[in-house]
Coordinates of C-alpha atoms in Angstrom, one line a residue:
Chain A
X1 CA -3.1 -44.4 -36.7
X2 CA -0.4 -42.0 -35.6
X3 CA 1.0 -39.6 -38.1
X4 CA 4.4 -38.0 -38.6
X5 CA 4.8 -34.6 -36.9
X6 CA 5.5 -32.9 -40.3
X7 CA 2.4 -34.4 -41.9
X8 CA 0.2 -33.1 -39.1
X9 CA 1.8 -29.7 -39.2
X10 CA 1.4 -29.4 -43.0
X11 CA -2.2 -30.6 -42.8
X12 CA -2.9 -27.6 -40.6
X13 CA -1.0 -25.2 -43.0
X14 CA 1.4 -24.3 -40.3
X15 CA 5.0 -23.4 -40.8
X16 CA 7.6 -24.9 -38.5
X17 CA 8.1 -21.4 -36.9
X18 CA 4.4 -21.1 -36.2
X19 CA 4.4 -24.5 -34.5
X20 CA 7.4 -23.5 -32.5
X21 CA 5.7 -20.3 -31.4
X22 CA 2.4 -22.0 -30.5
X23 CA 4.0 -25.0 -28.7
X24 CA 7.1 -23.3 -27.1
X25 CA 9.3 -26.1 -28.6
X26 CA 12.4 -24.5 -30.3
X27 CA 12.2 -24.6 -34.1
X28 CA 15.5 -26.5 -34.3
X29 CA 14.1 -29.2 -32.1
X30 CA 11.0 -29.4 -34.3
X31 CA 13.2 -29.8 -37.3
X32 CA 15.1 -32.6 -35.6
X33 CA 11.8 -34.4 -34.6
X34 CA 10.6 -34.1 -38.2
X35 CA 13.9 -35.7 -39.4
X36 CA 13.3 -38.7 -37.2
X37 CA 14.6 -37.8 -33.7
X38 CA 12.5 -39.3 -31.0
X39 CA 10.1 -36.7 -29.5
X40 CA 10.9 -35.9 -25.9
X41 CA 8.2 -36.8 -23.3
X42 CA 8.0 -33.2 -22.1
X43 CA 7.5 -31.8 -25.6
X44 CA 4.8 -34.3 -26.7
X45 CA 1.9 -32.6 -24.9
X46 CA 3.0 -29.2 -26.0
X47 CA 3.1 -30.3 -29.7
X48 CA -0.3 -32.1 -29.3
X49 CA -1.9 -29.0 -27.8
X50 CA -0.5 -26.7 -30.5
X51 CA -1.8 -29.0 -33.2
X52 CA -5.1 -29.7 -31.4
X53 CA -4.6 -33.4 -31.6
X54 CA -4.4 -36.2 -29.1
X55 CA -0.8 -37.2 -28.2
X56 CA -1.6 -40.7 -29.5
X57 CA -2.1 -39.2 -33.0
X58 CA 1.6 -38.2 -33.2
X59 CA 4.3 -40.6 -34.0
X60 CA 7.0 -40.6 -31.3
X61 CA 9.6 -41.2 -34.1
X62 CA 8.8 -39.7 -37.5
X63 CA 9.4 -41.9 -40.4
X64 CA 11.5 -39.9 -42.9
X65 CA 10.1 -39.7 -46.4
X66 CA 11.9 -42.0 -48.9
X67 CA 14.9 -40.2 -50.5
X68 CA 14.4 -38.9 -54.0
X69 CA 15.6 -41.2 -56.7
X70 CA 19.2 -40.4 -57.7
X71 CA 19.6 -38.8 -61.1
X72 CA 21.8 -41.0 -63.2
X73 CA 24.1 -38.8 -65.2
X74 CA 25.1 -39.9 -68.6
X75 CA 28.8 -40.0 -69.2
X76 CA 29.9 -37.2 -71.5
X77 CA 30.5 -38.2 -75.0
X78 CA 34.1 -38.2 -75.9
X79 CA 35.1 -37.9 -79.5
X80 CA 37.4 -40.7 -80.6
X81 CA 39.9 -38.2 -82.0
X82 CA 39.8 -35.8 -79.0
X83 CA 43.1 -34.3 -78.1
X84 CA 44.2 -34.8 -74.5
X85 CA 42.9 -31.9 -72.4
X86 CA 45.3 -29.4 -71.0
X87 CA 45.7 -29.7 -67.3
X88 CA 43.7 -27.2 -65.3
X89 CA 45.9 -25.0 -63.1
X90 CA 45.7 -25.9 -59.5
X91 CA 43.8 -23.6 -57.3
X92 CA 45.9 -21.9 -54.6
X93 CA 45.3 -23.4 -51.2
X94 CA 42.9 -21.4 -49.0
X95 CA 44.4 -20.2 -45.8
X96 CA 41.9 -20.7 -43.0
X97 CA 41.2 -17.7 -40.8
X98 CA 41.3 -18.5 -37.1
X99 CA 37.7 -19.0 -35.9
X100 CA 36.3 -16.8 -33.1
X101 CA 34.6 -18.7 -30.4
X102 CA 31.1 -17.4 -29.5
X103 CA 32.1 -15.5 -26.3
X104 CA 34.9 -13.8 -28.1
X105 CA 32.2 -11.6 -29.8
X106 CA 31.9 -9.8 -26.5
X107 CA 33.9 -6.6 -26.4
X108 CA 36.5 -7.1 -23.7
X109 CA 36.8 -3.5 -22.3
X110 CA 33.1 -2.6 -22.3
X111 CA 31.0 -2.8 -19.2
X112 CA 28.6 -5.8 -19.0
X113 CA 25.2 -5.3 -20.4
X114 CA 22.3 -5.4 -17.8
X115 CA 20.9 -8.4 -19.7
X116 CA 24.1 -10.3 -19.2
X117 CA 24.0 -9.7 -15.4
X118 CA 20.3 -10.7 -15.5
X119 CA 21.2 -13.8 -17.4
X120 CA 24.1 -14.7 -15.0
X121 CA 21.7 -14.3 -12.0
X122 CA 19.0 -16.4 -13.7
X123 CA 21.5 -19.2 -14.4
X124 CA 22.9 -18.9 -10.9
X125 CA 19.4 -19.2 -9.5
X126 CA 18.9 -22.4 -11.4
X127 CA 21.8 -24.0 -9.5
X128 CA 20.6 -22.5 -6.2
X129 CA 23.0 -19.6 -5.9
X130 CA 21.9 -16.1 -5.0
X131 CA 23.3 -12.7 -5.9
X132 CA 25.9 -12.7 -3.1
X133 CA 27.3 -16.0 -4.2
X134 CA 27.5 -14.8 -7.8
X135 CA 29.4 -11.7 -6.7
X136 CA 31.8 -13.8 -4.7
X137 CA 32.4 -16.0 -7.8
X138 CA 32.9 -13.0 -10.0
X139 CA 35.4 -11.6 -7.5
X140 CA 34.0 -8.0 -7.8
X141 CA 30.7 -6.2 -7.8
X142 CA 28.5 -7.3 -10.7
X143 CA 28.1 -3.7 -11.9
X144 CA 31.9 -3.6 -12.5
X145 CA 32.1 -6.6 -14.7
X146 CA 33.1 -6.3 -18.3
X147 CA 31.2 -8.0 -21.1
X148 CA 33.9 -10.7 -21.4
X149 CA 33.9 -11.4 -17.7
X150 CA 30.1 -11.6 -17.7
X151 CA 30.2 -14.0 -20.6
X152 CA 32.6 -16.2 -18.7
X153 CA 30.4 -16.1 -15.6
X154 CA 27.3 -17.1 -17.6
X155 CA 29.2 -20.0 -19.2
X156 CA 30.4 -21.2 -15.8
X157 CA 26.8 -21.3 -14.6
X158 CA 25.6 -22.9 -17.8
X159 CA 28.1 -25.7 -17.3
X160 CA 27.1 -26.1 -13.7
X161 CA 23.4 -26.2 -14.7
X162 CA 24.2 -28.9 -17.3
X163 CA 26.1 -30.9 -14.7
X164 CA 23.2 -30.5 -12.3
X165 CA 20.7 -31.7 -15.0
X166 CA 22.8 -34.8 -15.7
X167 CA 22.9 -35.7 -12.1
X168 CA 19.3 -35.0 -11.3
X169 CA 17.2 -37.9 -10.2
X170 CA 13.9 -38.4 -12.2
X171 CA 11.0 -37.0 -10.2
X172 CA 13.2 -34.5 -8.4
X173 CA 11.3 -31.1 -8.7
X174 CA 14.7 -29.4 -9.0
X175 CA 16.3 -26.5 -7.2
X176 CA 13.8 -24.0 -8.4
X177 CA 11.0 -26.6 -8.2
X178 CA 9.9 -25.0 -11.5
X179 CA 11.6 -26.8 -14.4
X180 CA 11.1 -26.6 -18.1
X181 CA 10.5 -22.9 -18.7
X182 CA 10.2 -22.0 -22.3
X183 CA 9.3 -18.8 -24.0
X184 CA 5.7 -19.1 -25.0
X185 CA 3.4 -16.3 -26.2
X186 CA 2.1 -15.2 -22.8
X187 CA -1.6 -15.7 -23.5
X188 CA -1.0 -19.4 -24.0
X189 CA -1.7 -21.9 -21.2
X190 CA 1.5 -23.1 -19.5
X191 CA 2.3 -25.7 -16.8
X192 CA 0.9 -24.1 -13.7
X193 CA -2.2 -22.7 -15.3
X194 CA -3.0 -26.0 -17.0
X195 CA -2.8 -27.9 -13.7
X196 CA -4.9 -25.2 -12.0
X197 CA -7.6 -25.1 -14.7
X198 CA -7.8 -28.9 -14.9
X199 CA -8.2 -29.1 -11.1
X200 CA -10.9 -26.4 -11.1
X201 CA -12.7 -28.1 -14.0
X202 CA -12.7 -31.5 -12.3
X203 CA -13.8 -30.0 -9.0
X204 CA -16.6 -28.1 -10.7
X205 CA -15.6 -24.9 -8.9
X206 CA -17.2 -21.6 -9.8
X207 CA -14.7 -19.0 -10.8
X208 CA -14.8 -15.2 -11.3
X209 CA -13.0 -13.8 -14.3
X210 CA -11.9 -10.1 -14.4
X211 CA -11.4 -9.0 -18.0
X212 CA -9.1 -6.3 -19.4
X213 CA -11.8 -3.7 -19.3
X214 CA -12.6 -4.4 -15.7
X215 CA -15.8 -6.3 -16.4
X216 CA -16.4 -9.6 -14.6
X217 CA -17.8 -13.0 -15.7
X218 CA -18.7 -15.9 -13.5
X219 CA -18.9 -19.5 -14.4
X220 CA -17.7 -23.1 -14.2
X221 CA -15.0 -24.2 -16.6
X222 CA -16.3 -26.6 -19.3
X223 CA -13.1 -26.6 -21.3
X224 CA -10.0 -24.7 -22.3
X225 CA -7.6 -24.6 -25.2
X226 CA -4.2 -23.0 -25.5
X227 CA -5.8 -19.6 -26.1
X228 CA -9.3 -19.6 -24.7
X229 CA -11.3 -20.8 -21.7
X230 CA -14.9 -21.8 -22.0
X231 CA -17.2 -21.3 -19.1
X232 CA -20.8 -22.2 -18.3
X233 CA -22.4 -19.2 -16.7
X234 CA -25.0 -19.4 -13.9
X235 CA -27.8 -18.9 -16.4
X236 CA -26.7 -22.0 -18.3
X237 CA -25.2 -20.2 -21.2
X238 CA -21.7 -20.9 -22.4
X239 CA -19.1 -18.2 -23.1
X240 CA -15.6 -18.6 -24.5
X241 CA -13.2 -16.1 -23.0
X242 CA -10.1 -15.3 -25.0
X243 CA -7.1 -15.5 -22.7
X244 CA -5.7 -12.3 -24.2
X245 CA -8.8 -10.5 -22.8
X246 CA -8.5 -11.9 -19.3
X247 CA -6.7 -9.9 -16.5
X248 CA -7.1 -12.4 -13.7
X249 CA -9.4 -15.0 -12.2
X250 CA -10.0 -16.9 -9.0
X251 CA -12.3 -19.4 -7.3
X252 CA -15.3 -17.7 -5.8
X253 CA -14.8 -17.9 -2.0
X254 CA -11.6 -18.2 0.0
X255 CA -9.6 -20.9 -1.8
Chain B
X1 CA 4.3 -4.9 -19.6
X2 CA 6.7 -5.8 -22.3
X3 CA 6.7 -4.0 -25.6
X4 CA 5.7 -7.2 -27.2
X5 CA 2.6 -7.6 -25.1
X6 CA 1.8 -3.9 -25.6
X7 CA 2.0 -4.3 -29.4
X8 CA -0.4 -7.2 -29.3
X9 CA -2.8 -5.2 -27.1
X10 CA -2.7 -2.2 -29.5
X11 CA -3.3 -4.5 -32.5
X12 CA -6.3 -6.1 -30.7
X13 CA -7.6 -2.6 -29.9
X14 CA -7.5 -1.8 -33.7
X15 CA -9.9 -4.6 -34.3
X16 CA -7.3 -7.3 -34.6
X17 CA -5.7 -6.0 -37.8
X18 CA -3.5 -8.7 -39.3
X19 CA 0.2 -8.5 -38.6
X20 CA 1.2 -8.5 -42.3
X21 CA -1.1 -5.4 -42.8
X22 CA 0.8 -3.7 -40.0
X23 CA 4.1 -4.7 -41.5
X24 CA 3.1 -3.3 -45.0
X25 CA 1.7 -0.1 -43.5
X26 CA 4.9 0.7 -41.7
X27 CA 7.1 -0.3 -44.7
X28 CA 8.7 -3.4 -43.2
X29 CA 9.7 -5.8 -45.9
X30 CA 9.9 -8.9 -43.7
X31 CA 6.6 -9.6 -42.0
X32 CA 8.4 -11.9 -39.6
X33 CA 10.2 -8.9 -38.1
X34 CA 6.9 -7.4 -37.0
X35 CA 5.7 -10.8 -35.9
X36 CA 8.8 -11.5 -33.8
X37 CA 8.5 -8.1 -32.2
X38 CA 5.2 -9.3 -30.7
X39 CA 6.8 -12.5 -29.4
X40 CA 10.0 -11.2 -27.9
X41 CA 11.0 -12.6 -24.5
X42 CA 13.8 -10.0 -24.3
X43 CA 13.6 -6.3 -25.2
X44 CA 13.1 -5.5 -28.9
X45 CA 16.5 -4.5 -30.2
X46 CA 15.5 -2.8 -33.5
X47 CA 15.1 1.0 -32.6
X48 CA 13.9 1.8 -36.2
X49 CA 11.2 -0.8 -36.0
X50 CA 10.1 0.6 -32.6
X51 CA 9.9 4.1 -34.1
X52 CA 7.9 2.9 -37.1
X53 CA 5.5 1.0 -34.9
X54 CA 5.0 3.9 -32.5
X55 CA 4.1 6.1 -35.5
X56 CA 1.8 3.5 -36.9
X57 CA -0.2 3.2 -33.7
X58 CA -0.1 6.9 -33.1
X59 CA 1.6 6.5 -29.7
X60 CA 4.5 8.5 -28.2
X61 CA 7.9 6.9 -28.8
X62 CA 8.7 7.3 -25.1
X63 CA 5.8 5.0 -24.3
X64 CA 7.2 2.2 -26.5
X65 CA 10.6 2.7 -25.0
X66 CA 9.2 2.5 -21.5
X67 CA 7.5 -0.8 -22.3
X68 CA 10.7 -2.0 -23.9
X69 CA 12.5 -1.7 -20.6
X70 CA 10.0 -4.0 -19.0
X71 CA 10.6 -7.2 -20.9
X72 CA 8.9 -10.5 -20.1
X73 CA 12.3 -11.8 -19.1
X74 CA 12.8 -9.0 -16.5
X75 CA 9.3 -9.8 -15.2
X76 CA 10.2 -13.4 -14.9
X77 CA 13.3 -12.5 -12.9
X78 CA 11.3 -10.2 -10.7
X79 CA 8.6 -12.7 -9.8
X80 CA 11.0 -15.6 -9.4
X81 CA 13.1 -13.5 -7.0
X82 CA 10.0 -12.4 -5.1
X83 CA 8.8 -16.0 -4.7
X84 CA 12.2 -17.1 -3.4
X85 CA 12.6 -14.3 -1.0
X86 CA 8.9 -14.4 0.0
X87 CA 8.4 -10.7 -0.5
X88 CA 5.1 -9.1 -1.4
X89 CA 4.7 -7.7 -4.9
X90 CA 2.4 -5.1 -6.3
X91 CA 1.2 -5.5 -9.9
X92 CA -0.5 -2.7 -11.8
X93 CA -2.9 -4.1 -14.3
X94 CA -4.0 -2.8 -17.7
X95 CA -7.4 -1.6 -16.4
X96 CA -5.8 0.4 -13.7
X97 CA -6.2 -1.9 -10.7
X98 CA -3.2 -2.6 -8.5
X99 CA -3.1 -5.9 -6.7
X100 CA -0.7 -6.8 -3.9
X101 CA 0.2 -10.3 -2.7
X102 CA 2.7 -13.0 -2.4
X103 CA 3.9 -15.0 -5.4
X104 CA 2.9 -18.6 -4.8
X105 CA 3.9 -20.0 -8.2
X106 CA 4.4 -18.8 -11.8
X107 CA 4.8 -20.0 -15.3
X108 CA 5.2 -18.4 -18.7
X109 CA 1.6 -17.3 -18.9
X110 CA 0.5 -16.4 -15.4
X111 CA 1.4 -15.6 -11.8
X112 CA -0.4 -17.2 -8.9
X113 CA -0.8 -14.4 -6.3
X114 CA -2.0 -15.1 -2.7
X115 CA -3.7 -12.0 -1.4
X116 CA -3.8 -10.8 2.2
X117 CA -7.4 -12.1 2.5
X118 CA -6.3 -15.6 1.5
X119 CA -7.7 -15.6 -2.0
X120 CA -5.5 -17.0 -4.8
X121 CA -5.6 -15.0 -7.9
X122 CA -4.3 -16.3 -11.2
X123 CA -3.0 -13.1 -12.8
X124 CA -2.3 -13.2 -16.6
X125 CA 1.2 -12.0 -17.3
X126 CA 0.1 -10.1 -20.4
X127 CA -2.3 -8.0 -18.2
X128 CA 0.5 -6.7 -15.9
X129 CA 1.6 -3.2 -17.0
X130 CA 4.1 -2.5 -14.2
X131 CA 5.4 -4.1 -11.1
X132 CA 7.2 -3.2 -7.8
X133 CA 8.0 -4.9 -4.6

């Protein structure tokens, strides 16, 4: 019987932030799922892995808990001989300050931060444009951009990326061929590594693991979780290697 | 290696002391600040926090600042660019080894590196201290 995401999370004494960090799904998205939004197909395996459950054990749409019963307020007792209350003076109208849009926070005269340039280049790469094209679009060398200009440039590419995503045909691997990147803790298993480990496990390949201290372990993969890989060593013994302790690994032989 | 990865490495080398113990020892009220410093994708912005953590781990501040200029985001940018331009990269690992090869694929946890001898290495991103190419 599938359970609500929130129920499963609380059963594991996890906070929403911890689930977000383990799964790589943004915390806002998790909150939305727990309120009843349908879980995206791409997020389901991440959440299942982080909670160590099968995907079928999670409700695609969480059923929100019943709302608390409304508190019925009793009407205030009014004395029969009460004098009419004096009118309360009207509050002066609040004058609304003009709102600043997000990009207005950038200081117009200051040179763009390196992170802004990086961000613009990353966004441009997503829509298939290289540094030359970005420079052309900016109309001047990237090093001479101001913070405001860099913000505009990033927004332009963000819009282009959203347009591209809307028009993308399902199954298309995308311009980068590498979609769905999210900030995970780096020792977790992500898309490429999961596919690689699954393939090696199914093929029964023997791998060699080099650890942080330079020592080496050999064995066949018998299983892996988000943060560990279990191998069967040539002598038959099983060892679980924490991913944080691994430097690299490869199949033994030229593959 | 990003400062976040370096912090996790140092904490592991201290026997895996709990993050809240680190936070209390350096006088950070919000444990989440120390926790987030270990999970940052971008550079850690709080200079005071960096100073406190450097003092706690008994490491020079310059070392922490050096790692903070090599964020995970910058590494992503570097390997993605190298993959697109098909240029060779050299990765310096934590145990001192330097490996050189072509980036075949990458994700948020690893880099698939094709070496000159044809072998495919799955290099863990958290093991990469420095990079060039």
